CSV table of C-alpha atoms in Angstrom, one decimal:
chain,number,residue,atom,x,y,z
A,1,MET,CA,11.4,86.2,21.7
A,2,THR,CA,9.7,84.2,19.4
A,3,ALA,CA,6.2,85.5,16.9
A,4,ARG,CA,4.6,83.6,19.4
A,5,SER,CA,4.4,87.0,21.5
A,6,ASP,CA,2.0,88.5,18.6
A,7,PRO,CA,-1.5,87.6,19.2
A,8,ALA,CA,-2.0,87.9,15.9
A,9,THR,CA,0.5,85.0,14.5
A,10,ALA,CA,-1.1,82.1,13.7
A,11,PRO,CA,0.8,78.9,14.3
A,12,LEU,CA,2.9,76.8,11.9
A,13,LEU,CA,1.9,73.5,13.8
A,14,THR,CA,-1.4,72.2,15.1
A,15,VAL,CA,-1.9,69.2,16.6
A,16,SER,CA,-5.5,68.2,17.9
A,17,ASP,CA,-5.8,65.5,19.6
A,18,VAL,CA,-4.2,63.0,17.3
A,19,SER,CA,-3.9,59.6,18.5
A,20,LYS,CA,-2.7,56.5,16.3
A,21,ASN,CA,-3.5,53.1,17.3
A,22,TYR,CA,-2.0,49.5,15.7
A,23,GLU,CA,-3.6,46.4,15.1
A,24,LEU,CA,-2.3,43.5,17.1
A,25,HIS,CA,-3.4,39.8,15.8
A,26,ARG,CA,-2.6,36.4,17.3
A,27,SER,CA,-1.3,35.0,14.1
A,28,PRO,CA,0.0,36.1,11.3
A,29,GLY,CA,-2.9,34.3,9.4
A,30,ALA,CA,-5.1,36.2,11.4
A,31,ARG,CA,-3.4,39.4,10.3
A,32,PHE,CA,-4.0,38.2,6.6
A,33,LEU,CA,-7.7,37.8,7.0
A,34,ARG,CA,-8.4,40.7,8.8
A,35,GLN,CA,-6.4,42.2,5.6
A,36,LEU,CA,-8.9,40.3,3.2
A,37,LEU,CA,-11.9,41.0,4.5
A,38,GLY,CA,-11.3,44.2,6.6
A,39,PRO,CA,-14.0,45.3,9.2
A,40,LEU,CA,-16.1,41.6,7.4
A,41,SER,CA,-13.3,40.0,9.2
A,42,PRO,CA,-14.8,37.5,11.9
A,43,VAL,CA,-10.8,38.2,14.0
A,44,ASN,CA,-11.2,41.3,16.4
A,45,PRO,CA,-7.5,42.6,17.2
A,46,ARG,CA,-6.3,43.8,20.0
A,47,LEU,CA,-5.5,48.0,19.8
A,48,PHE,CA,-2.0,49.4,20.9
A,49,PRO,CA,-2.4,52.8,21.4
A,50,ALA,CA,1.2,53.9,20.4
A,51,VAL,CA,-0.1,57.7,21.1
A,52,ARG,CA,-2.9,59.2,22.2
A,53,ASP,CA,-4.5,62.2,22.4
A,54,VAL,CA,-2.0,64.4,22.0
A,55,SER,CA,-2.5,68.3,21.1
A,56,PHE,CA,-0.1,71.3,20.7
A,57,GLU,CA,0.6,74.3,18.7
A,58,LEU,CA,4.3,75.5,17.3
A,59,PHE,CA,4.8,79.1,16.7
A,60,PRO,CA,7.0,80.6,14.0
A,61,GLY,CA,10.8,80.5,15.3
A,62,GLU,CA,10.0,78.5,18.1
A,63,ALA,CA,11.6,75.0,19.3
A,64,ILE,CA,9.9,72.2,21.3
A,65,ALA,CA,11.7,69.2,23.0
A,66,VAL,CA,9.6,66.0,22.5
A,67,LEU,CA,10.8,63.5,25.7
A,68,GLY,CA,10.2,60.7,27.2
A,69,ARG,CA,11.5,57.0,27.9
A,70,ASN,CA,12.4,54.7,24.7
A,71,GLY,CA,8.7,53.6,23.5
A,72,ALA,CA,6.6,56.3,24.9
A,73,GLY,CA,5.4,57.0,21.3
A,74,LYS,CA,8.0,60.3,20.5
A,75,SER,CA,9.1,58.7,17.0
A,76,THR,CA,5.9,58.2,16.2
A,77,LEU,CA,4.6,61.4,16.9
A,78,LEU,CA,7.2,62.7,14.3
A,79,GLN,CA,6.1,60.2,11.6
A,80,LEU,CA,2.7,61.4,12.0
A,81,ILE,CA,3.9,65.0,11.7
A,82,THR,CA,6.0,64.5,8.3
A,83,GLY,CA,2.9,62.4,7.2
A,84,LEU,CA,4.5,59.2,7.2
A,85,LEU,CA,1.7,57.6,9.2
A,86,LYS,CA,-1.7,58.6,9.0
A,87,PRO,CA,-3.6,59.5,12.3
A,88,SER,CA,-6.2,57.1,13.8
A,89,THR,CA,-8.1,60.2,15.5
A,90,GLY,CA,-7.5,64.1,15.5
A,91,ARG,CA,-6.1,66.0,12.9
A,92,ILE,CA,-2.3,67.6,11.8
A,93,ALA,CA,-2.6,71.3,10.4
A,94,LEU,CA,1.0,71.7,8.7
A,95,PRO,CA,2.9,74.2,6.8
A,96,PRO,CA,3.7,74.2,3.1
A,97,ARG,CA,7.5,73.4,3.5
A,98,VAL,CA,8.2,70.6,6.4
A,99,ILE,CA,11.6,68.3,6.3
A,100,GLY,CA,12.0,65.2,8.6
A,101,LEU,CA,15.7,64.4,10.0
A,102,LEU,CA,14.1,61.2,10.9
A,103,GLU,CA,17.4,58.9,9.4
A,104,LEU,CA,20.3,61.3,8.3
A,105,GLY,CA,21.0,60.4,4.7
A,106,SER,CA,17.5,58.6,3.7
A,107,GLY,CA,17.8,58.7,-0.1
A,108,PHE,CA,21.7,58.7,-0.6
A,109,ASN,CA,22.7,56.6,-3.1
A,110,PRO,CA,25.8,55.3,-1.8
A,111,ASP,CA,27.4,54.8,-5.5
A,112,PHE,CA,26.5,58.7,-6.3
A,113,THR,CA,29.2,61.2,-5.4
A,114,GLY,CA,28.6,63.7,-2.5
A,115,ARG,CA,27.9,66.3,-5.3
A,116,GLU,CA,25.7,64.1,-7.1
A,117,ASN,CA,23.5,63.5,-3.9
A,118,ILE,CA,23.4,66.7,-2.7
A,119,TRP,CA,21.5,67.5,-6.5
A,120,ILE,CA,18.7,64.4,-6.1
A,121,ASN,CA,18.6,65.0,-2.2
A,122,ALA,CA,17.9,68.7,-2.5
A,123,ALA,CA,15.3,68.4,-5.5
A,124,ILE,CA,13.8,65.5,-3.6
A,125,LEU,CA,12.9,67.8,-0.7
A,126,GLY,CA,11.7,70.4,-2.9
A,127,LEU,CA,14.7,72.7,-4.3
A,128,ARG,CA,14.3,74.2,-7.3
A,129,ARG,CA,17.4,73.9,-10.0
A,130,GLU,CA,17.9,77.7,-9.3
A,131,GLU,CA,17.8,76.9,-5.8
A,132,ILE,CA,20.3,74.2,-5.6
A,133,LYS,CA,22.8,75.9,-7.6
A,134,ALA,CA,22.7,78.6,-5.4
A,135,LYS,CA,22.9,76.9,-2.0
A,136,LEU,CA,25.1,74.3,-3.6
A,137,ASP,CA,28.6,76.0,-2.3
A,138,GLU,CA,27.1,77.2,1.1
A,139,ILE,CA,26.1,72.8,1.8
A,140,ILE,CA,29.4,71.9,0.6
A,141,ALA,CA,31.4,74.2,2.8
A,142,PHE,CA,29.2,73.3,5.7
A,143,ALA,CA,30.6,69.7,5.3
A,144,GLU,CA,33.8,70.5,5.3
A,145,ILE,CA,34.7,67.1,3.7
A,146,GLY,CA,37.0,68.5,0.8
A,147,ASP,CA,37.8,66.9,-2.5
A,148,TYR,CA,36.0,64.0,-1.4
A,149,ILE,CA,32.9,65.9,-2.5
A,150,ASP,CA,33.3,64.2,-5.7
A,151,GLN,CA,33.9,61.0,-4.5
A,152,PRO,CA,31.3,58.2,-4.0
A,153,VAL,CA,29.5,58.4,-0.4
A,154,ARG,CA,30.6,54.7,0.5
A,155,THR,CA,33.8,56.2,0.7
A,156,TYR,CA,32.7,58.5,3.1
A,157,SER,CA,33.7,58.7,6.9
A,158,SER,CA,30.2,58.6,9.4
A,159,GLY,CA,30.9,62.1,10.4
A,160,MET,CA,31.5,62.9,6.8
A,161,PHE,CA,28.4,61.4,5.8
A,162,LEU,CA,26.5,63.2,8.6
A,163,ARG,CA,28.0,66.9,8.1
A,164,LEU,CA,26.5,66.5,3.9
A,165,ALA,CA,23.2,64.8,5.0
A,166,PHE,CA,22.6,68.0,7.2
A,167,GLY,CA,23.6,70.4,5.0
A,168,VAL,CA,21.2,69.2,2.4
A,169,ALA,CA,18.9,69.3,4.7
A,170,THR,CA,18.6,72.7,6.7
A,171,ALA,CA,19.4,74.2,3.0
A,172,ALA,CA,16.0,74.0,2.3
A,173,SER,CA,14.9,76.7,4.7
A,174,PRO,CA,11.5,74.6,5.7
A,175,ASP,CA,8.7,76.1,7.7
A,176,LEU,CA,8.9,73.7,9.8
A,177,LEU,CA,11.9,71.2,10.6
A,178,LEU,CA,11.7,67.9,12.6
A,179,VAL,CA,15.3,66.1,14.2
A,180,ASP,CA,14.9,63.3,16.3
A,181,GLU,CA,18.0,62.1,17.7
A,182,VAL,CA,19.7,62.2,14.7
A,183,LEU,CA,22.4,64.9,16.2
A,184,ALA,CA,23.2,62.2,18.9
A,185,VAL,CA,25.7,60.6,16.3
A,186,GLY,CA,27.9,63.0,15.5
A,187,ASP,CA,31.2,64.6,17.9
A,188,ILE,CA,30.5,67.8,19.6
A,189,PHE,CA,32.0,69.6,16.8
A,190,PHE,CA,29.6,68.5,14.5
A,191,ARG,CA,26.5,69.0,17.3
A,192,GLN,CA,27.9,72.5,17.7
A,193,LYS,CA,27.7,73.4,14.3
A,194,CYS,CA,24.3,71.8,14.0
A,195,TYR,CA,23.0,74.0,16.7
A,196,ASP,CA,24.4,76.9,15.2
A,197,ARG,CA,22.9,76.5,12.2
A,198,LEU,CA,19.3,75.5,14.0
A,199,ARG,CA,19.4,78.9,15.7
A,200,VAL,CA,19.9,80.8,12.5
A,201,MET,CA,17.2,78.9,11.0
A,202,ARG,CA,14.5,79.5,14.2
A,203,GLU,CA,15.9,83.7,13.6
A,204,GLY,CA,14.4,83.1,10.6
A,205,GLY,CA,11.2,81.5,11.4
A,206,THR,CA,11.7,78.1,11.1
A,207,ALA,CA,9.6,76.5,13.6
A,208,ILE,CA,11.6,72.9,15.6
A,209,VAL,CA,10.3,69.8,16.4
A,210,LEU,CA,13.7,68.3,18.7
A,211,VAL,CA,13.4,64.9,19.9
A,212,THR,CA,16.1,64.3,22.2
A,213,HIS,CA,17.4,62.1,24.9
A,214,SER,CA,19.7,64.9,25.8
A,215,LEU,CA,18.1,67.1,28.3
A,216,THR,CA,21.0,69.7,28.4
A,217,ASP,CA,20.4,70.4,24.7
A,218,ALA,CA,16.1,70.5,25.9
A,219,ALA,CA,16.3,72.9,28.2
A,220,GLU,CA,19.5,75.1,26.5
A,221,PHE,CA,17.5,75.0,23.2
A,222,CYS,CA,13.9,74.4,23.5
A,223,ASP,CA,11.4,77.1,24.3
A,224,ARG,CA,8.9,74.5,25.6
A,225,GLY,CA,8.6,70.8,26.0
A,226,LEU,CA,6.0,67.8,25.9
A,227,VAL,CA,7.0,64.7,27.8
A,228,LEU,CA,5.2,61.5,26.4
A,229,SER,CA,4.3,58.4,28.1
A,230,GLU,CA,3.1,55.5,27.4
A,231,GLY,CA,1.9,57.5,24.4
A,232,ARG,CA,0.3,60.2,26.4
A,233,MET,CA,1.2,63.7,27.4
A,234,ALA,CA,2.3,63.8,30.5
A,235,PHE,CA,3.6,67.0,30.9
A,236,TYR,CA,3.7,70.1,28.2
A,237,GLY,CA,5.0,73.5,29.2
A,238,ASP,CA,8.2,75.3,29.3
A,239,ALA,CA,11.1,73.6,28.3
A,240,VAL,CA,12.8,73.7,32.1
A,241,GLU,CA,9.8,72.5,33.9
A,242,ALA,CA,9.4,69.7,31.0
A,243,VAL,CA,13.0,68.5,31.7
A,244,GLU,CA,12.3,68.9,35.5
A,245,TYR,CA,9.2,66.5,35.4
A,246,TYR,CA,11.0,64.3,33.0
A,247,MET,CA,13.9,63.6,35.5
A,248,HIS,CA,11.5,63.3,38.7
A,249,HIS,CA,8.6,61.2,36.9
A,250,GLU,CA,10.0,59.2,34.0
A,251,ARG,CA,13.5,58.3,34.6
A,252,GLU,CA,12.8,56.3,38.1
A,253,ALA,CA,9.9,55.3,36.7
A,254,ARG,CA,8.4,53.5,33.9
A,255,THR,CA,5.4,56.0,33.5
A,256,GLY,CA,3.4,58.2,36.0
A,257,THR,CA,1.2,60.6,37.0
A,258,ARG,CA,2.7,64.0,37.8
A,259,ALA,CA,3.2,63.8,41.2
A,260,PRO,CA,1.6,67.0,43.6
A,261,ARG,CA,4.8,69.3,43.5
A,262,LYS,CA,5.3,69.7,47.6
A,263,GLU,CA,7.0,72.9,48.4
A,264,LEU,CA,9.2,72.5,51.4
A,265,ALA,CA,9.2,75.5,54.3
A,266,ARG,CA,12.7,76.9,54.3
A,267,THR,CA,13.5,80.2,55.8
A,268,ASP,CA,17.7,79.6,55.5
A,269,GLY,CA,20.0,77.4,54.2
A,270,ASP,CA,20.5,75.2,57.0
A,271,ALA,CA,17.0,74.3,57.8
A,272,ALA,CA,16.9,71.4,55.8
A,273,GLN,CA,19.8,69.5,57.4
A,274,GLY,CA,19.2,67.1,60.6
A,275,GLU,CA,15.5,67.9,60.6
A,276,THR,CA,12.8,65.2,61.7
A,277,GLY,CA,9.6,64.3,62.8
A,278,GLU,CA,8.0,63.3,65.7
A,279,ASP,CA,8.8,59.4,65.1
A,280,GLY,CA,12.7,60.5,64.1
A,281,ARG,CA,12.0,60.4,60.2
A,282,PRO,CA,13.8,63.0,58.6
A,283,HIS,CA,11.2,65.3,56.8
A,284,TRP,CA,12.2,64.7,53.3
A,285,LEU,CA,12.2,60.6,53.1
A,286,ASP,CA,8.1,61.0,53.3
A,287,ASP,CA,8.5,63.8,49.8
A,288,PRO,CA,6.9,62.6,46.3
A,289,MET,CA,10.0,63.9,45.3
A,290,SER,CA,12.0,61.8,46.9
A,291,ILE,CA,13.7,58.8,45.0
A,292,ASP,CA,13.0,55.1,46.2
A,293,LEU,CA,16.1,53.4,46.0
A,294,SER,CA,15.5,50.3,48.1
A,295,SER,CA,14.4,48.1,44.9
A,296,MET,CA,17.4,49.0,43.1
A,297,ALA,CA,20.5,47.1,42.6
A,298,GLN,CA,23.2,47.7,45.2
A,299,ILE,CA,26.7,46.0,45.5
A,300,GLY,CA,27.7,44.4,49.1
A,301,ASP,CA,26.3,42.6,52.0
A,302,PRO,CA,22.9,43.1,52.2
A,303,ASP,CA,22.8,42.1,55.7
A,304,SER,CA,24.6,45.1,56.8
A,305,ALA,CA,22.5,48.0,55.5
A,306,THR,CA,20.3,49.2,52.3
A,307,VAL,CA,20.3,52.4,50.9
A,308,GLU,CA,16.8,53.8,51.0
A,309,ARG,CA,15.9,57.1,49.1
A,310,LEU,CA,17.8,59.7,47.8
A,311,PHE,CA,16.3,63.4,47.7
A,312,ILE,CA,17.5,66.0,45.6
A,313,THR,CA,17.5,69.9,46.1
A,314,ASP,CA,18.6,73.3,46.2
A,315,LEU,CA,19.5,75.0,49.5
A,316,GLU,CA,16.3,76.2,50.1
A,317,GLY,CA,14.5,72.7,49.9
A,318,HIS,CA,12.8,73.1,46.5
A,319,PRO,CA,13.2,69.6,44.9
A,320,THR,CA,14.7,70.1,41.5
A,321,ARG,CA,16.9,68.4,38.9
A,322,VAL,CA,18.1,71.4,36.8
A,323,PHE,CA,20.7,73.9,37.9
A,324,HIS,CA,22.7,76.7,36.4
A,325,GLN,CA,26.3,76.3,36.5
A,326,GLY,CA,27.5,78.1,39.9
A,327,ASP,CA,24.4,77.3,42.0
A,328,TRP,CA,24.8,74.7,44.8
A,329,VAL,CA,23.0,71.4,45.1
A,330,ARG,CA,21.9,69.9,48.6
A,331,ILE,CA,22.0,65.9,48.0
A,332,HIS,CA,19.7,63.9,51.0
A,333,ALA,CA,20.5,60.3,51.2
A,334,SER,CA,19.3,57.9,53.7
A,335,PHE,CA,21.1,54.5,54.8
A,336,LEU,CA,18.7,52.0,56.8
A,337,VAL,CA,21.6,49.3,59.0
A,338,HIS,CA,20.9,46.1,59.5
A,339,ALA,CA,24.3,44.9,61.3
A,340,PRO,CA,26.5,46.7,63.8
A,341,VAL,CA,28.9,49.3,62.1
A,342,LYS,CA,32.1,50.5,64.2
A,343,ARG,CA,32.2,53.7,62.3
A,344,ALA,CA,30.5,54.5,59.5
A,345,ILE,CA,31.8,56.4,56.8
A,346,LEU,CA,29.2,57.9,54.2
A,347,GLY,CA,30.3,58.9,50.6
A,348,ILE,CA,29.0,60.4,47.1
A,349,ALA,CA,30.3,60.2,43.9
A,350,ILE,CA,29.3,62.7,40.8
A,351,ARG,CA,29.5,61.3,37.3
A,352,ASN,CA,29.3,62.9,34.1
A,353,GLU,CA,27.9,60.9,31.1
A,354,LYS,CA,31.2,59.4,30.1
A,355,ASN,CA,30.9,57.7,33.5
A,356,ILE,CA,34.1,59.5,34.4
A,357,LEU,CA,34.3,60.4,38.2
A,358,VAL,CA,33.6,64.6,38.2
A,359,HIS,CA,33.8,64.5,42.3
A,360,GLY,CA,33.8,62.7,45.7
A,361,LYS,CA,33.8,62.8,49.3
A,362,ASN,CA,33.5,60.6,52.2
A,363,GLY,CA,33.7,60.9,55.6
A,364,LEU,CA,37.3,60.5,55.7
A,365,ASN,CA,37.5,63.8,53.8
A,366,VAL,CA,36.4,66.7,56.0
A,367,ARG,CA,37.0,67.5,59.3
A,368,GLU,CA,33.6,66.5,60.9
A,369,ASP,CA,33.2,63.3,62.9
A,370,SER,CA,31.2,60.5,61.8
A,371,PRO,CA,28.7,58.3,63.8
A,372,THR,CA,30.0,55.1,65.6
A,373,ASP,CA,29.2,52.3,67.6
A,374,VAL,CA,25.6,52.1,65.2
A,375,GLN,CA,23.2,49.2,66.4
A,376,PRO,CA,21.3,47.9,63.7
A,377,GLY,CA,17.9,49.7,63.0
A,378,THR,CA,19.6,52.9,63.1
A,379,ARG,CA,19.4,55.2,60.3
A,380,LEU,CA,21.9,57.2,58.9
A,381,GLU,CA,21.5,60.7,56.7
A,382,LEU,CA,23.8,62.2,54.5
A,383,VAL,CA,23.0,65.7,53.8
A,384,TYR,CA,25.9,66.9,51.0
A,385,ASP,CA,26.1,70.8,49.5
A,386,VAL,CA,28.5,70.6,47.0
A,387,LYS,CA,28.3,73.7,44.1
A,388,LEU,CA,28.0,72.8,40.9
A,389,ASP,CA,31.1,74.4,39.3
A,390,VAL,CA,31.0,72.1,36.5
A,391,GLY,CA,31.0,71.5,32.6
A,392,MET,CA,27.2,71.7,31.3
A,393,GLY,CA,25.8,68.6,31.0
A,394,GLU,CA,24.2,65.4,32.8
A,395,TYR,CA,25.4,64.0,36.0
A,396,THR,CA,24.5,60.8,37.9
A,397,LEU,CA,25.6,60.1,41.9
A,398,ASP,CA,26.7,57.3,43.7
A,399,LEU,CA,26.2,56.6,47.1
A,400,ALA,CA,27.9,54.3,49.6
A,401,LEU,CA,28.4,53.3,53.0
A,402,ALA,CA,31.5,51.9,54.9
A,403,GLU,CA,33.0,51.1,58.0
A,404,ILE,CA,36.4,51.6,59.5
A,405,ASP,CA,38.1,51.4,62.8
A,406,ASP,CA,38.1,54.0,65.1
A,407,LEU,CA,41.6,54.1,65.9
A,408,VAL,CA,42.5,54.3,62.1
A,409,PHE,CA,39.6,57.2,62.0
A,410,ALA,CA,41.6,59.0,64.5
A,411,ARG,CA,44.7,58.5,62.6
A,412,ARG,CA,42.9,59.3,58.3
A,413,GLY,CA,45.0,62.9,58.7
A,414,GLU,CA,48.1,61.0,58.7
A,415,LEU,CA,47.9,57.9,57.1
A,416,PRO,CA,48.8,57.9,52.9
A,417,PRO,CA,45.7,56.9,51.0
A,418,GLU,CA,47.8,53.5,49.8
A,419,ASP,CA,47.5,53.1,54.1
A,420,LEU,CA,44.5,54.1,54.9
A,421,ALA,CA,42.7,51.8,52.0
A,422,PRO,CA,43.2,48.8,53.2
A,423,HIS,CA,41.5,49.2,56.6
A,424,VAL,CA,37.9,50.7,54.7
A,425,ILE,CA,35.6,47.8,54.7
A,426,MET,CA,32.7,48.6,51.6
A,427,LEU,CA,29.5,48.0,53.1
A,428,ARG,CA,26.6,48.9,50.5
A,429,VAL,CA,27.2,50.7,47.2
A,430,ILE,CA,25.0,51.8,45.1
A,431,ASN,CA,25.4,53.2,41.4
A,432,GLY,CA,23.8,55.8,38.6
A,433,THR,CA,21.0,56.5,41.3
A,434,GLY,CA,19.3,60.1,40.6
A,435,ALA,CA,20.5,62.6,37.6
A,436,ILE,CA,20.7,66.7,37.4
A,437,SER,CA,20.9,68.4,34.7
A,438,VAL,CA,23.6,71.9,34.4
A,439,ILE,CA,22.9,74.3,32.3
A,440,THR,CA,24.7,77.6,31.3
A,441,GLN,CA,24.8,79.8,34.2
A,442,ARG,CA,22.7,82.9,34.8
A,443,ARG,CA,23.5,86.1,32.7
A,444,GLY,CA,26.3,87.8,34.2
A,445,ASN,CA,29.3,90.5,33.4
A,446,GLY,CA,30.9,87.0,31.9
A,447,ALA,CA,29.7,84.5,29.2
A,448,THR,CA,27.0,82.1,29.6
A,449,PHE,CA,29.0,79.5,30.3
A,450,SER,CA,31.8,79.7,33.2
A,451,HIS,CA,35.2,77.7,31.7
A,452,TYR,CA,36.0,75.0,29.4
A,453,GLY,CA,36.3,71.5,30.7
A,454,LEU,CA,34.8,69.0,33.4
A,455,ALA,CA,35.2,71.6,36.2
A,456,ASP,CA,35.7,75.1,37.0
A,457,LEU,CA,38.9,75.7,39.4
A,458,PRO,CA,39.9,78.3,41.7
A,459,ASN,CA,41.7,80.3,39.9
A,460,HIS,CA,42.7,84.2,39.1
A,461,MET,CA,43.2,85.6,35.9
A,462,THR,CA,44.0,89.1,34.6
A,463,ALA,CA,45.2,90.1,30.8
A,464,HIS,CA,48.2,92.9,30.5
A,465,ALA,CA,48.5,95.2,27.5
A,466,PHE,CA,52.0,96.4,27.1
A,467,THR,CA,52.6,99.8,25.4
A,468,ALA,CA,56.2,101.8,25.4
A,469,ALA,CA,54.4,104.4,27.7
A,470,LYS,CA,52.9,102.3,30.1
A,471,GLN,CA,51.5,99.3,30.9
A,472,GLN,CA,47.7,98.8,31.3
A,473,THR,CA,45.8,95.9,32.8
A,474,VAL,CA,42.7,94.6,32.2
A,475,GLY,CA,40.7,91.9,34.3
A,476,ALA,CA,39.7,91.2,38.0
A,477,PRO,CA,39.8,88.3,40.1
A,478,SER,CA,38.5,85.2,39.1
A,479,CYS,CA,37.3,82.1,41.7
């Protein structure tokens, strides 16, 4: 629990109605005239609001994630907080020691050794000579670059450089640390080490503002989230809810006003499947949380069908995009058919951040029947429930509609994949539709993460201890 729970604790950072406007001039001459004459200039530039009326507080030990699409104003906000930019309006109250990791290694001299750069940069960050001397071994140990510490930093690999720069910056023990995407450039081991260091800093009372495109990091590491859209505060609240809002409103739209959350009345896990209104349309097609896919790029024959909409919920029908490991997700997709289809095969695939296929399924892989003799104007609906026994991270969905002959479909259980594939006619495919984020599993008897790797396969694990007197078995089946 952060110090915010104590009403007597004052915020470390207060941002009150902060805006930043830039002047946009028609030509370099107009800009020069404006700089020369100031307010007396006859040229009236157009104002571009990079940040508009942003307000929030941050308490000791808290972390807030700043989310938004490129150009939303995230980096500008951080530069305002660090003092690199002055706000056009509003007020920012800061603690005594603020460090901004806006660009790792800024100020490092490539011709100086790593050790020399530690002394120089630590002094720039406000550490006294005695403090630098006391922390020198800690910084060198964090960087893990061995004898290279006494070599010019221009000879370092990018990973070595990042570890050294991060070690120097975090050794300064700031009251407030601002991090702008710098952790995204390191490998997984570097990021793990950095977040371990950040957690220790939070326990010591350091507050952290994290700008990131990693929604998993935002949901797991931060207490609260701030979503910016064209410089405005689109959402401010709990970190997981901020990730939910961003995935619903900002990923598939350039900007957006928050749509009202529509809670669907579900009484059991099967209620969402096959529900239609009086016009024969599935109820979820009109839900504001569903995603319009009709304007997205689709592969295949446009005269055959269109992938219409996507809707992602839990098993109770509540729209959500953030799931714990082991949760079930329900995926709804609709296809509008424009030409006759002999036997319709609907398919879905889940891909991870590296675009690796983690899981895929289609109508050929299941025992259930598939729609046959589908006529133009028919709407096909795919409802797919899947358990997310996968690694933590972000995943995207691919959707597909294919056609196959009825006779071949009837023999699908007999034919090997190489004989079945030539008979499948792909009609429509859409890649990278909706996205979901998988975070650590709910607290239980095991660790907060369920496994290593891409997927949690069905398994059984026991541990045995053998002594001279007896055999001891420890463990329980897991699946």
